[in-house]
Amino acid sequence: MSQFTAQDHHYMTLAINLAANGMYTTTPNPNVGCVLVNNGEIVGQGYHKKAGEGHAEVNALAEAQDKAQGAVAYVTLEPCSHTGRTGPCAVALVEAGVSKVIAAMVDPNPAVSGKGLAILNQAGIETAFGLMQTQAEALNRGFLKRMRTGMPFIQCKLAASLDGKTALKNGDSKWITGPQARAQVQDYRSKSCAILTGADTILVDNAKMNVRYAELLEPPFPAEQLRQPIRVVVDSKHRLKPDLAFFQINSPIIILTTDLENNHHWPHYVQHLVVKELNGFVDLTDACQQLGKLGVNQLWLEAGHTLAGKFAELALVDEFIFYLAPKLIGASGQSLLQLPVLESMDQVYDLAIDEVSLIDSDLKIVASPKRV
Amino acid sequence: MSQFTAQDHHYMTLAINLAANGMYTTTPNPNVGCVLVNNGEIVGQGYHKKAGEGHAEVNALAEAQDKAQGAVAYVTLEPCSHTGRTGPCAVALVEAGVSKVIAAMVDPNPAVSGKGLAILNQAGIETAFGLMQTQAEALNRGFLKRMRTGMPFIQCKLAASLDGKTALKNGDSKWITGPQARAQVQDYRSKSCAILTGADTILVDNAKMNVRYAELLEPPFPAEQLRQPIRVVVDSKHRLKPDLAFFQINSPIIILTTDLENNHHWPHYVQHLVVKELNGFVDLTDACQQLGKLGVNQLWLEAGHTLAGKFAELALVDEFIFYLAPKLIGASGQSLLQLPVLESMDQVYDLAIDEVSLIDSDLKIVASPKRV
């Protein structure tokens, strides 16, 4: 937009880069960055790191101190208007005496959208928004979707051979993809609010589904700062027991079930979440809505062909991430997704390819459901 | 190599580009280009267009006439030393009085390799070879493999959804990939010496497996110059009959069979080729060797999962060309390749990805068997 200068773009780029520092930790809050510029000098920079800690604006104002007076504030998201664990950022900006606030985007929550900017305007501070909105939205796909729809942004990871097989006939799948692709999966897990899988994966593979720090490629934080995402498992038939490896790791777990009938003694970090039933199984749409209510912005789905297929069939997946290894397994191998049998080609589930890259010798394909 | 100058590379690039003009037509001959340069001036250019017509050197000499005297000849392949349908090119170059011959590569046929250069040397003409050899080899992958091993260069085309399914459960596969990918397949067919498929494809899809000129993207020749590749079909069990659409197109067809026992009246352009039997079916290795003897350089394999799987299993495939459409079909769909059931992941058929590109909305992946 012509209302913004090259300098504005420069500072907003800085703010977006700052915001990205929070991507492993801010859940359930959004990633936000703020840069304060006074007479061409950067006087304060801040980003939101963790729920319960300072917001980006507050952190930047703390750095700027007196120099915030008269400064232009570049923020990647509209300053908040509510008093949560911290006071409203819009008020803090007013009190600090900034002259202008440029926000990349307004708040995605329809209930509060525009209120922060209104507080600023009422205090006589000039405001503008929409600068680099696309890039700012990319910081918070999960948060934005949850604010707009109540549902998490759901990424479905699928790993297979080039001929679309996830495992041999006998179930052996270690390893289809190479170490770099697997490290990238660890990184995706660590950026997610929650990782969702099915009871089969836990039972058959004895999978833990946690983030393994040692496998991350260049983690931008020390091991002790690793946040384990909530691990969520669908267990419609009460097949899980506390002695499985999955339950030995002390970090939040949610078991999705249709009723609470079960006699096991579960660790304190295991929560049962009762969701609606659909055809004798957990209603996945209701499950996702409930996870949204619990603050899950970004949900990483890593499941077998039945559960992954069900998510696809219900149009719950926002993004498919395929890792295709340069191998051939043949028709006897296990298929990627269980989907309803189709009668004609015009019924197929259409995707659009968003990104293709080589991860070492594996092919990565990011695709999203085609909007019609 | 330091013996060659930037000018040498320039002229050889021209010769290689000239050679490529023959790629739809030279079969069973190689693609060859020639540029004659006299005192910094290009005095003659030629390429081989079609078996029975002039070789590249002869065509370039014809253009240069007297100016060939003292010129440097850049040729993409060692000038031939034998008298075939035309005289030996090495002798023609001697007679024209060229001063030097630079060849991108020596003849790949071990029986004649170096003989052309020897004729030139004996006549006192300076020779050099190896300039842009990699690029020159890429012009003639089929011819080179056949000369070196007796076997055609075999490309296996596979089209599927992103989850590796070639068709719905009911067999419907029209169309998985988009028009651009299908046009590219037509182009691959038209550059091949032969197209190989199985009786199933002919019977079930009533496929013609010819090149459809109207579907080619920007064909570099008029419709009447279209060469139909030899169409080859594996029919181990004598299931094919002359009334199928495949046999209605008047262009060479080879039926691969293990014996000649059949009572049908076939069109004159249909040849039965008896090959060895293996487990009751056509021995595909023997079949490919026989096709090599018939001059098939480049074989385009476009078959169902059984036959394509057999070619892969027998390690006959030099290059897999996958077209993956951004669609999901699900586990009930038909798989890409029938391969023997594997017991452990270290037995999987390893490929290396050579090329990845987007063809409109479809993903194209070129991969070759991993050399160990």
XYZ file of C-alpha atoms in Angstrom:
744
model
C 0.000 0.000 0.000
C 1.284 3.377 -0.904
C 0.679 4.761 2.586
C 3.792 2.887 3.820
C 7.404 3.767 3.043
C 10.401 1.547 2.440
C 11.534 2.430 5.967
C 8.209 1.211 7.303
C 8.737 -2.113 5.523
C 12.221 -2.342 6.930
C 11.087 -1.906 10.540
C 8.095 -4.188 10.131
C 10.398 -6.883 8.736
C 12.449 -6.541 11.916
C 9.310 -6.819 14.021
C 8.220 -9.956 12.133
C 11.632 -11.528 12.602
C 11.475 -10.710 16.307
C 8.008 -12.224 16.569
C 9.282 -15.474 15.059
C 11.529 -15.965 18.082
C 8.459 -16.936 20.037
C 7.297 -19.712 17.774
C 8.368 -22.566 20.000
C 6.938 -21.117 23.181
C 4.052 -18.607 22.968
C 1.236 -21.152 22.804
C -1.679 -20.500 23.291
C -0.753 -16.876 22.621
C 0.234 -15.512 19.210
C 3.739 -14.641 18.060
C 4.113 -10.872 18.178
C 7.069 -8.577 17.609
C 7.436 -4.848 18.208
C 10.025 -2.269 17.113
C 10.055 1.317 18.423
C 11.690 3.890 16.176
C 12.389 7.448 17.275
C 13.822 9.882 14.765
C 15.243 7.114 12.642
C 16.794 5.312 15.608
C 15.603 1.961 16.896
C 15.005 2.642 20.576
C 13.255 -0.534 21.620
C 12.658 -4.072 20.378
C 10.592 -6.782 21.923
C 8.714 -9.957 21.236
C 6.320 -12.152 23.119
C 8.094 -15.203 24.398
C 5.725 -17.072 26.635
C 2.190 -16.861 27.978
C 2.276 -15.078 31.332
C 5.352 -13.088 30.399
C 5.516 -9.627 28.822
C 3.841 -8.866 25.506
C 5.990 -7.647 22.627
C 4.990 -3.984 23.096
C 5.683 -4.062 26.829
C 9.110 -5.600 26.251
C 9.977 -3.031 23.600
C 8.759 -0.142 25.795
C 10.866 -1.450 28.697
C 13.940 -1.301 26.463
C 13.112 2.145 25.075
C 12.271 3.766 28.432
C 12.054 7.554 27.920
C 12.920 7.259 24.258
C 9.487 5.769 23.563
C 8.133 9.292 23.851
C 7.290 10.380 20.307
C 8.394 7.080 18.751
C 6.649 5.131 16.003
C 5.684 1.636 17.127
C 5.732 -1.167 14.552
C 3.777 -4.163 15.783
C 2.965 -7.357 13.927
C -0.504 -7.581 15.497
C -2.938 -4.973 16.770
C -2.028 -4.078 20.372
C -4.385 -5.768 22.808
C -7.147 -3.876 24.539
C -7.837 -6.314 27.329
C -6.326 -6.850 30.745
C -5.127 -10.407 30.853
C -2.083 -11.621 32.731
C -0.615 -8.250 31.672
C -2.312 -4.865 31.217
C -3.633 -3.769 27.791
C -0.747 -2.987 25.447
C -2.739 -0.218 23.749
C -2.876 1.618 27.081
C 0.828 1.028 27.705
C 1.629 2.583 24.318
C -0.564 5.578 25.116
C 1.106 6.050 28.495
C 4.561 5.817 26.947
C 3.615 8.653 24.609
C 4.299 7.044 21.255
C 3.351 9.212 18.296
C 2.127 6.571 15.889
C 1.359 2.846 15.801
C 1.641 0.783 12.642
C 0.176 -2.698 12.966
C 0.613 -5.407 10.340
C -2.898 -6.618 10.987
C -5.899 -6.079 13.226
C -6.754 -8.619 15.901
C -8.291 -11.717 14.259
C -10.734 -12.165 17.124
C -13.950 -10.539 15.819
C -14.966 -9.678 19.408
C -11.983 -7.408 20.024
C -10.765 -6.587 16.515
C -10.130 -2.838 16.206
C -10.486 -2.086 19.908
C -6.753 -1.655 20.506
C -6.464 0.730 17.586
C -9.544 2.609 18.872
C -7.906 3.155 22.280
C -4.883 4.591 20.510
C -6.983 6.799 18.233
C -8.993 8.089 21.152
C -5.737 9.117 22.799
C -4.852 11.069 19.661
C -2.255 8.615 18.422
C -2.101 8.068 14.706
C -2.627 4.457 13.621
C -2.276 2.471 10.423
C -2.576 -1.205 9.679
C -2.101 -3.698 6.849
C 1.664 -3.306 6.419
C 3.072 -6.725 5.437
C -0.108 -8.402 6.573
C 0.528 -11.602 4.598
C 3.895 -12.145 6.277
C 2.432 -11.300 9.671
C -0.421 -13.759 9.169
C 2.075 -16.488 8.347
C 3.492 -16.105 11.853
C 0.236 -17.151 13.450
C -1.695 -19.464 11.186
C -2.872 -21.498 14.131
C -3.811 -18.599 16.381
C -5.621 -16.830 13.530
C -7.626 -19.876 12.587
C -8.596 -20.547 16.184
C -9.629 -16.920 16.738
C -11.654 -16.880 13.534
C -13.245 -20.330 13.657
C -12.589 -21.861 17.062
C -10.666 -24.699 15.402
C -6.918 -25.341 15.434
C -4.860 -25.122 12.255
C -4.273 -28.788 11.509
C -1.178 -30.095 9.745
C -1.153 -33.735 8.715
C 2.247 -35.335 8.305
C 2.526 -38.285 5.940
C 5.754 -40.171 5.246
C 5.940 -42.729 2.477
C 7.951 -44.203 -0.340
C 7.657 -42.633 -3.792
C 4.970 -45.201 -4.566
C 2.929 -44.020 -1.594
C 3.599 -46.779 0.925
C 4.136 -45.978 4.597
C 5.396 -49.386 5.646
C 6.085 -52.884 4.417
C 3.305 -55.449 4.491
C 4.677 -56.677 7.838
C 4.434 -53.168 9.284
C 8.144 -52.343 9.228
C 8.574 -48.626 8.595
C 11.880 -47.837 10.278
C 13.000 -45.839 8.511
C 11.328 -44.775 5.324
C 12.663 -41.225 5.344
C 16.151 -40.041 6.203
C 17.459 -38.363 9.365
C 17.049 -34.824 8.007
C 13.373 -35.306 7.217
C 12.846 -36.886 10.630
C 14.618 -33.959 12.295
C 12.316 -31.602 10.448
C 9.347 -33.532 11.814
C 10.761 -33.011 15.315
C 10.936 -29.298 14.574
C 7.321 -29.244 13.389
C 6.296 -31.085 16.536
C 8.145 -28.603 18.715
C 6.388 -25.641 17.099
C 2.956 -27.199 17.531
C 0.659 -26.636 20.468
C -0.390 -30.253 20.377
C 0.500 -33.481 18.606
C -2.377 -35.782 17.806
C -2.186 -39.482 17.103
C -4.267 -42.608 17.378
C -4.269 -45.464 19.878
C -2.972 -47.799 17.143
C 0.229 -45.845 16.726
C 0.795 -45.915 20.489
C -0.023 -49.610 20.748
C 1.687 -50.945 17.626
C 4.793 -48.768 17.512
C 4.932 -48.044 21.268
C 5.446 -44.458 20.089
C 6.104 -41.665 22.577
C 5.243 -38.840 20.167
C 7.228 -36.320 22.170
C 9.861 -33.891 20.910
C 13.348 -35.377 21.125
C 15.689 -32.450 21.627
C 18.743 -34.366 20.452
C 17.131 -34.909 17.042
C 16.313 -31.260 16.367
C 18.442 -29.557 13.713
C 20.023 -26.459 15.246
C 17.423 -25.871 17.966
C 17.354 -22.141 18.777
C 17.002 -22.808 22.535
C 18.802 -24.939 25.111
C 17.447 -28.378 26.034
C 16.023 -27.196 29.362
C 13.832 -24.657 27.562
C 12.218 -27.297 25.361
C 8.451 -27.114 25.639
C 6.755 -30.465 25.106
C 3.549 -29.974 23.125
C 0.387 -31.474 24.545
C 0.226 -35.040 23.296
C -3.287 -35.995 22.272
C -4.381 -39.518 21.510
C -7.701 -40.745 20.150
C -8.794 -43.814 22.099
C -12.398 -44.567 21.188
C -12.277 -48.120 22.524
C -10.315 -47.720 25.789
C -7.431 -49.757 24.536
C -4.655 -47.677 26.092
C -3.033 -48.535 29.409
C -0.764 -46.404 31.592
C 2.246 -48.678 31.228
C 2.801 -47.742 27.573
C 5.925 -45.722 26.769
C 3.715 -42.821 25.667
C 2.595 -42.299 29.272
C 6.058 -42.520 30.837
C 7.008 -39.014 29.735
C 5.920 -36.416 32.257
C 4.232 -33.805 30.091
C 0.577 -33.009 29.374
C -1.415 -35.727 27.663
C -5.035 -35.644 26.561
C -6.871 -38.879 25.876
C -9.852 -38.272 23.619
C -12.624 -40.654 24.497
C -16.396 -40.855 24.241
C -16.920 -41.709 27.907
C -14.860 -41.917 31.077
C -15.477 -45.589 31.775
C -12.057 -46.989 32.559
C -10.385 -48.376 35.601
C -6.722 -47.538 35.146
C -4.684 -45.364 37.404
C -3.287 -42.605 35.178
C -0.394 -40.227 35.879
C -1.413 -36.738 36.984
C -0.428 -35.191 33.630
C -2.949 -37.351 31.755
C -6.341 -35.786 31.177
C -9.349 -37.540 29.695
C -11.412 -35.364 27.429
C -14.882 -36.656 26.686
C -16.072 -35.724 23.218
C -19.135 -36.587 21.164
C -19.474 -39.990 19.610
C -19.886 -40.585 15.902
C -20.540 -44.118 14.640
C -19.030 -45.608 17.762
C -15.853 -43.536 17.587
C -14.636 -40.200 18.814
C -16.237 -37.407 16.780
C -13.092 -35.773 15.434
C -14.751 -32.480 14.545
C -15.993 -32.108 18.111
C -12.572 -33.176 19.379
C -10.869 -30.425 17.381
C -13.381 -27.857 18.565
C -12.690 -28.845 22.158
C -8.947 -28.679 21.588
C -9.493 -25.201 20.175
C -11.294 -24.220 23.370
C -8.297 -25.476 25.326
C -6.081 -23.063 23.397
C -4.605 -25.382 20.790
C -3.674 -23.143 17.861
C -1.554 -25.492 15.834
C -2.276 -29.202 15.809
C 0.268 -31.621 14.380
C -1.388 -34.802 13.183
C 0.870 -37.807 12.932
C -1.242 -40.892 12.674
C -1.852 -44.104 10.784
C -3.853 -44.371 7.571
C -7.219 -44.822 9.299
C -7.102 -41.774 11.552
C -5.267 -39.575 9.030
C -7.798 -40.634 6.402
C -10.677 -39.747 8.717
C -9.255 -36.266 9.291
C -8.920 -35.808 5.530
C -12.386 -37.157 4.846
C -13.897 -34.748 7.377
C -12.032 -31.846 5.729
C -10.325 -31.067 9.029
C -6.810 -30.873 7.579
C -5.461 -27.439 6.640
C -2.125 -28.620 5.342
C -0.681 -31.951 4.304
C 3.056 -32.384 4.655
C 4.318 -35.323 2.643
C 7.806 -36.702 2.967
C 8.386 -39.049 0.063
C 11.517 -41.152 0.263
C 13.220 -42.229 -2.981
C 12.238 -45.852 -2.512
C 9.768 -48.284 -3.996
C 7.931 -50.694 -1.700
C 5.286 -52.068 -4.033
C 1.572 -52.746 -3.832
C 1.847 -55.042 -0.805
C 2.980 -52.144 1.393
C 0.649 -50.101 3.537
C -1.210 -47.199 1.961
C -1.117 -43.623 3.184
C -4.761 -42.871 3.777
C -7.975 -44.770 4.260
C -10.679 -42.856 2.431
C -14.192 -43.789 1.314
C -14.260 -45.778 -1.916
C -14.959 -43.392 -4.777
C -17.127 -44.088 -7.778
C -15.753 -41.488 -10.153
C -12.667 -39.337 -10.577
C -14.561 -36.115 -10.014
C -15.074 -37.161 -6.389
C -11.368 -37.263 -5.554
C -10.040 -35.112 -2.786
C -8.290 -32.233 -4.553
C -5.209 -30.558 -3.162
C -3.048 -27.667 -4.297
C 0.711 -27.997 -4.007
C 2.130 -25.085 -2.015
C 5.758 -26.065 -1.692
C 8.141 -28.694 -3.008
C 11.658 -29.172 -1.720
C 14.337 -31.784 -1.278
C 15.259 -32.612 2.308
C 18.534 -34.416 1.820
C 17.443 -37.244 -0.478
C 13.748 -37.118 0.469
C 11.099 -35.099 -1.267
C 8.949 -32.797 0.824
C 5.600 -31.690 -0.560
C 3.347 -29.253 1.247
C -0.197 -29.264 -0.075
C -3.474 -27.856 1.105
C -7.084 -28.678 0.320
C -8.121 -26.941 -2.866
C -10.540 -24.135 -2.203
C -13.487 -24.317 -4.554
C 39.611 -29.446 -19.769
C 42.199 -26.769 -20.250
C 42.962 -27.832 -23.824
C 39.660 -26.248 -24.953
C 38.939 -22.537 -25.237
C 35.762 -20.578 -24.535
C 35.303 -20.364 -28.314
C 35.510 -24.137 -28.532
C 32.732 -24.408 -25.928
C 30.670 -21.900 -27.845
C 30.848 -23.831 -31.119
C 30.301 -27.181 -29.439
C 27.193 -25.791 -27.738
C 25.920 -24.869 -31.200
C 26.699 -28.361 -32.457
C 24.846 -29.921 -29.512
C 21.818 -27.705 -30.101
C 21.871 -28.690 -33.763
C 22.071 -32.366 -32.849
C 18.970 -32.028 -30.664
C 16.915 -31.203 -33.755
C 17.073 -34.851 -34.648
C 15.640 -36.222 -31.439
C 12.241 -37.079 -32.840
C 13.529 -38.747 -35.972
C 17.056 -40.231 -36.003
C 16.155 -43.606 -34.490
C 17.927 -46.038 -34.590
C 20.800 -43.643 -35.285
C 22.235 -41.206 -32.739
C 21.628 -37.467 -32.647
C 24.704 -35.730 -34.016
C 25.481 -32.106 -34.803
C 28.431 -30.531 -36.614
C 29.691 -26.967 -36.906
C 32.525 -25.954 -39.266
C 34.465 -22.830 -38.321
C 37.009 -21.192 -40.604
C 38.996 -18.209 -39.314
C 36.361 -17.401 -36.713
C 33.510 -17.670 -39.214
C 30.868 -20.399 -39.124
C 30.985 -21.802 -42.660
C 28.806 -24.881 -42.254
C 26.266 -26.375 -39.874
C 24.536 -29.699 -40.038
C 22.777 -32.339 -38.049
C 21.595 -35.848 -38.637
C 17.880 -35.876 -39.196
C 16.873 -39.348 -40.198
C 18.407 -42.760 -40.829
C 19.235 -43.034 -44.535
C 19.757 -39.303 -44.890
C 22.996 -37.347 -44.541
C 25.099 -37.487 -41.441
C 25.764 -34.248 -39.551
C 29.289 -33.853 -40.945
C 28.175 -34.461 -44.538
C 25.403 -31.890 -44.195
C 27.764 -29.306 -42.696
C 30.372 -29.939 -45.436
C 27.710 -29.508 -48.099
C 26.886 -26.099 -46.684
C 30.524 -25.048 -46.329
C 31.649 -26.208 -49.777
C 35.131 -24.738 -50.472
C 35.203 -22.982 -47.128
C 35.618 -26.318 -45.369
C 39.236 -26.212 -46.484
C 41.271 -25.426 -43.353
C 38.217 -25.253 -41.071
C 37.875 -26.675 -37.573
C 35.056 -29.211 -37.313
C 33.117 -29.441 -34.050
C 31.169 -32.695 -33.866
C 29.131 -34.050 -30.976
C 30.195 -37.636 -31.692
C 33.320 -39.151 -33.223
C 32.963 -39.142 -37.037
C 32.065 -42.584 -38.317
C 34.621 -44.807 -39.995
C 32.265 -47.220 -41.671
C 30.439 -47.176 -44.965
C 26.756 -47.544 -44.189
C 23.974 -45.933 -46.146
C 26.435 -43.040 -46.501
C 30.232 -43.064 -46.805
C 32.475 -42.741 -43.739
C 32.323 -39.188 -42.359
C 35.954 -39.324 -41.277
C 36.964 -39.762 -44.917
C 34.639 -36.970 -46.033
C 36.289 -34.611 -43.520
C 39.735 -35.604 -44.791
C 38.703 -35.041 -48.394
C 37.249 -31.632 -47.554
C 40.595 -30.630 -46.109
C 39.546 -29.619 -42.588
C 42.458 -28.675 -40.355
C 41.200 -30.004 -37.046
C 38.353 -32.095 -35.649
C 37.060 -31.666 -32.091
C 34.639 -34.374 -31.005
C 32.598 -34.228 -27.799
C 33.030 -37.953 -27.349
C 34.404 -41.046 -29.006
C 32.071 -43.591 -30.514
C 30.388 -45.611 -27.723
C 30.541 -48.804 -29.759
C 33.660 -50.577 -28.458
C 34.144 -52.237 -31.865
C 34.651 -48.951 -33.731
C 35.522 -46.490 -30.968
C 38.555 -44.403 -31.979
C 38.609 -45.572 -35.589
C 37.192 -42.352 -36.984
C 39.727 -40.263 -35.118
C 42.474 -42.618 -36.301
C 41.516 -42.047 -39.955
C 41.773 -38.308 -39.355
C 45.092 -38.581 -37.538
C 46.529 -40.735 -40.283
C 45.623 -38.017 -42.758
C 47.545 -35.515 -40.622
C 44.479 -33.823 -39.210
C 44.671 -32.729 -35.586
C 41.986 -34.240 -33.352
C 40.755 -33.736 -29.825
C 37.848 -35.180 -27.902
C 36.029 -34.847 -24.552
C 34.731 -31.294 -25.012
C 31.307 -31.076 -23.289
C 31.099 -34.834 -23.222
C 28.413 -34.893 -20.482
C 26.092 -32.694 -22.518
C 26.797 -34.696 -25.656
C 26.066 -37.978 -23.851
C 22.715 -36.570 -22.692
C 21.701 -36.297 -26.364
C 21.942 -40.023 -26.886
C 21.267 -41.865 -23.654
C 19.437 -44.593 -25.513
C 21.927 -45.017 -28.331
C 24.861 -45.012 -25.908
C 23.331 -47.620 -23.654
C 22.470 -49.840 -26.581
C 25.965 -49.534 -28.059
C 27.570 -50.283 -24.711
C 25.262 -53.023 -23.403
C 22.941 -54.104 -26.204
C 19.939 -52.983 -24.135
C 17.675 -49.983 -24.694
C 17.564 -47.110 -22.222
C 14.264 -47.756 -20.472
C 12.074 -45.017 -19.032
C 9.111 -46.065 -16.930
C 6.271 -43.591 -16.711
C 4.046 -43.732 -13.650
C 1.095 -41.420 -13.046
C -0.655 -41.367 -9.704
C -2.292 -39.288 -7.026
C -0.104 -37.845 -4.266
C -0.973 -40.904 -2.201
C 0.379 -43.172 -4.928
C -2.817 -44.441 -6.524
C -3.099 -44.838 -10.292
C -6.843 -45.367 -10.422
C -9.961 -45.706 -8.329
C -10.942 -49.117 -7.032
C -13.303 -49.443 -10.011
C -10.423 -48.787 -12.416
C -11.374 -45.236 -13.357
C -8.215 -43.247 -14.043
C -9.372 -40.605 -16.508
C -7.774 -38.294 -15.705
C -5.452 -38.358 -12.775
C -2.987 -35.846 -14.167
C -3.705 -32.639 -16.032
C -3.464 -31.848 -19.750
C 0.065 -30.425 -19.517
C 1.462 -33.563 -17.907
C -0.354 -35.701 -20.466
C 1.048 -33.568 -23.291
C 4.520 -34.092 -21.872
C 3.903 -37.836 -21.962
C 3.009 -37.491 -25.638
C 6.315 -35.715 -26.159
C 8.234 -38.463 -24.365
C 6.462 -41.038 -26.506
C 7.342 -39.176 -29.683
C 11.043 -39.069 -28.754
C 11.156 -42.778 -27.999
C 12.106 -45.465 -30.444
C 9.465 -47.741 -29.008
C 6.594 -47.637 -26.527
C 6.059 -50.777 -24.491
C 2.903 -51.792 -22.688
C 1.057 -54.888 -21.541
C -1.894 -56.746 -22.968
C -3.969 -55.660 -19.951
C -3.640 -51.998 -20.818
C -4.712 -52.718 -24.396
C -7.592 -54.926 -23.305
C -8.906 -52.968 -20.319
C -8.403 -49.396 -21.527
C -8.601 -50.189 -25.253
C -5.478 -47.998 -25.391
C -3.855 -47.141 -28.733
C -0.521 -46.050 -27.217
C 0.377 -43.975 -30.257
C 1.537 -40.383 -30.373
C -1.374 -37.991 -30.767
C -0.004 -35.004 -32.642
C -2.809 -32.692 -31.536
C -1.869 -33.237 -27.886
C 1.814 -32.350 -28.282
C 2.841 -29.033 -26.753
C 4.521 -26.947 -29.445
C 5.669 -29.831 -31.681
C 8.779 -28.740 -33.590
C 7.590 -30.467 -36.779
C 4.408 -30.521 -38.870
C 1.861 -33.302 -38.372
C 2.863 -35.115 -41.555
C 6.430 -35.511 -40.256
C 5.305 -37.223 -37.071
C 7.117 -40.513 -36.652
C 5.082 -43.095 -34.757
C 7.350 -45.079 -32.437
C 7.215 -48.845 -32.664
C 4.425 -49.951 -30.344
C 5.387 -53.052 -28.395
C 2.983 -55.109 -26.343
C 3.686 -58.045 -24.043
C 1.132 -60.767 -24.670
C 2.274 -63.904 -22.883
C -1.123 -65.559 -23.015
C -2.316 -64.737 -26.569
C -5.138 -62.602 -25.319
C -4.912 -59.897 -27.974
C -7.044 -59.853 -31.094
C -6.643 -57.771 -34.248
C -9.916 -55.897 -33.757
C -8.633 -53.917 -30.788
C -8.132 -50.171 -31.283
C -4.398 -50.647 -30.767
C -4.155 -52.547 -34.053
C -6.234 -50.115 -36.112
C -3.405 -47.619 -36.381
C -1.132 -48.331 -39.325
C 2.313 -48.121 -37.809
C 4.820 -50.775 -36.693
C 3.688 -53.010 -33.837
C 5.633 -55.781 -32.130
C 3.786 -58.398 -30.105
C 6.127 -60.046 -27.620
C 5.154 -63.642 -27.148
C 6.735 -66.913 -26.107
C 5.491 -68.835 -29.130
C 3.777 -68.177 -32.424
C 0.708 -70.292 -31.800
C -2.215 -68.095 -32.764
C -4.777 -68.112 -35.479
C -5.636 -64.503 -36.006
C -5.117 -62.580 -39.186
C -2.917 -59.634 -38.267
C -2.309 -56.443 -40.237
C 0.970 -56.315 -42.182
C 2.517 -53.821 -39.734
C 2.172 -56.249 -36.821
C 5.196 -58.412 -36.127
C 5.310 -61.250 -33.610
C 8.602 -61.481 -31.761
C 9.205 -64.772 -29.989
C 11.245 -64.366 -26.834
C 12.286 -66.707 -24.043
C 9.788 -67.804 -21.461
C 10.200 -67.215 -17.744
C 7.677 -68.722 -15.321
C 5.077 -68.972 -18.051
C 5.466 -65.367 -19.165
C 7.590 -63.424 -21.603
C 11.143 -63.118 -20.287
C 11.413 -59.338 -20.179
C 15.199 -59.248 -20.064
C 15.381 -61.300 -23.250
C 12.644 -59.142 -24.759
C 14.660 -55.980 -24.112
C 17.796 -57.554 -25.537
C 15.903 -58.464 -28.689
C 14.465 -54.966 -28.951
C 18.015 -53.660 -28.628
C 19.051 -55.861 -31.537
C 16.207 -54.359 -33.568
C 17.690 -50.896 -32.981
C 15.522 -49.672 -30.118
C 17.624 -47.082 -28.287
C 15.035 -45.504 -26.068
C 12.146 -47.547 -24.742
C 9.175 -45.804 -23.145
C 7.398 -48.082 -20.703
C 3.816 -47.199 -19.954
C 2.134 -50.115 -18.316
C 0.000 -51.264 -15.420
C 1.319 -52.100 -11.963
C 2.104 -55.738 -12.755
C 4.250 -55.178 -15.838
C 5.837 -51.960 -14.556
C 6.597 -53.731 -11.271
C 8.202 -56.623 -13.149
C 10.471 -54.235 -15.071
C 11.460 -52.582 -11.779
C 11.996 -55.906 -10.031
C 14.266 -57.108 -12.851
C 16.273 -53.850 -12.613
C 15.510 -53.106 -16.260
C 14.394 -49.545 -15.674
C 16.955 -46.756 -16.152
C 14.674 -43.891 -15.231
C 11.323 -43.578 -13.500
C 9.192 -40.605 -14.423
C 6.463 -39.997 -11.880
C 3.615 -37.596 -12.443
C 1.887 -37.071 -9.125
C -1.388 -35.216 -9.256
C -2.446 -33.127 -6.261
C -5.244 -35.497 -5.357
C -5.946 -38.105 -2.708
C -7.661 -41.328 -3.716
C -7.208 -43.424 -0.587
C -6.149 -46.973 0.183
C -8.871 -48.572 -1.951
C -7.302 -47.169 -5.120
C -4.888 -49.099 -7.307
C -1.220 -49.121 -6.396
C 1.609 -48.046 -8.670
C 3.791 -51.119 -8.738
C 3.493 -54.786 -7.943
C 6.759 -55.827 -6.322
C 7.757 -58.887 -4.293
C 6.700 -58.671 -0.643
C 9.654 -57.466 1.388
C 10.629 -58.679 4.824
C 12.742 -55.740 5.928
C 13.291 -52.108 5.031
C 16.846 -52.694 3.872
C 15.449 -54.688 0.951
C 13.527 -51.778 -0.530
C 14.251 -50.675 -4.050
C 16.305 -47.503 -3.667
C 16.099 -44.631 -6.097
C 17.852 -41.300 -6.378
C 15.795 -38.250 -7.304
C 17.288 -36.535 -10.355
C 14.728 -33.852 -11.067
C 11.623 -32.373 -9.481
C 9.358 -29.893 -11.218
C 5.790 -28.711 -11.344
C 3.935 -29.342 -14.600
C 0.982 -27.038 -14.215
C -0.534 -28.352 -10.978
C 1.072 -31.799 -11.169
C 4.371 -32.776 -9.655
C 6.931 -34.434 -11.904
C 9.679 -36.487 -10.311
C 12.460 -38.084 -12.310
C 14.327 -40.747 -10.370
C 16.811 -43.430 -11.268
C 17.879 -46.646 -9.554
C 20.493 -45.874 -6.945
C 23.902 -47.138 -7.970
C 25.514 -49.028 -5.113
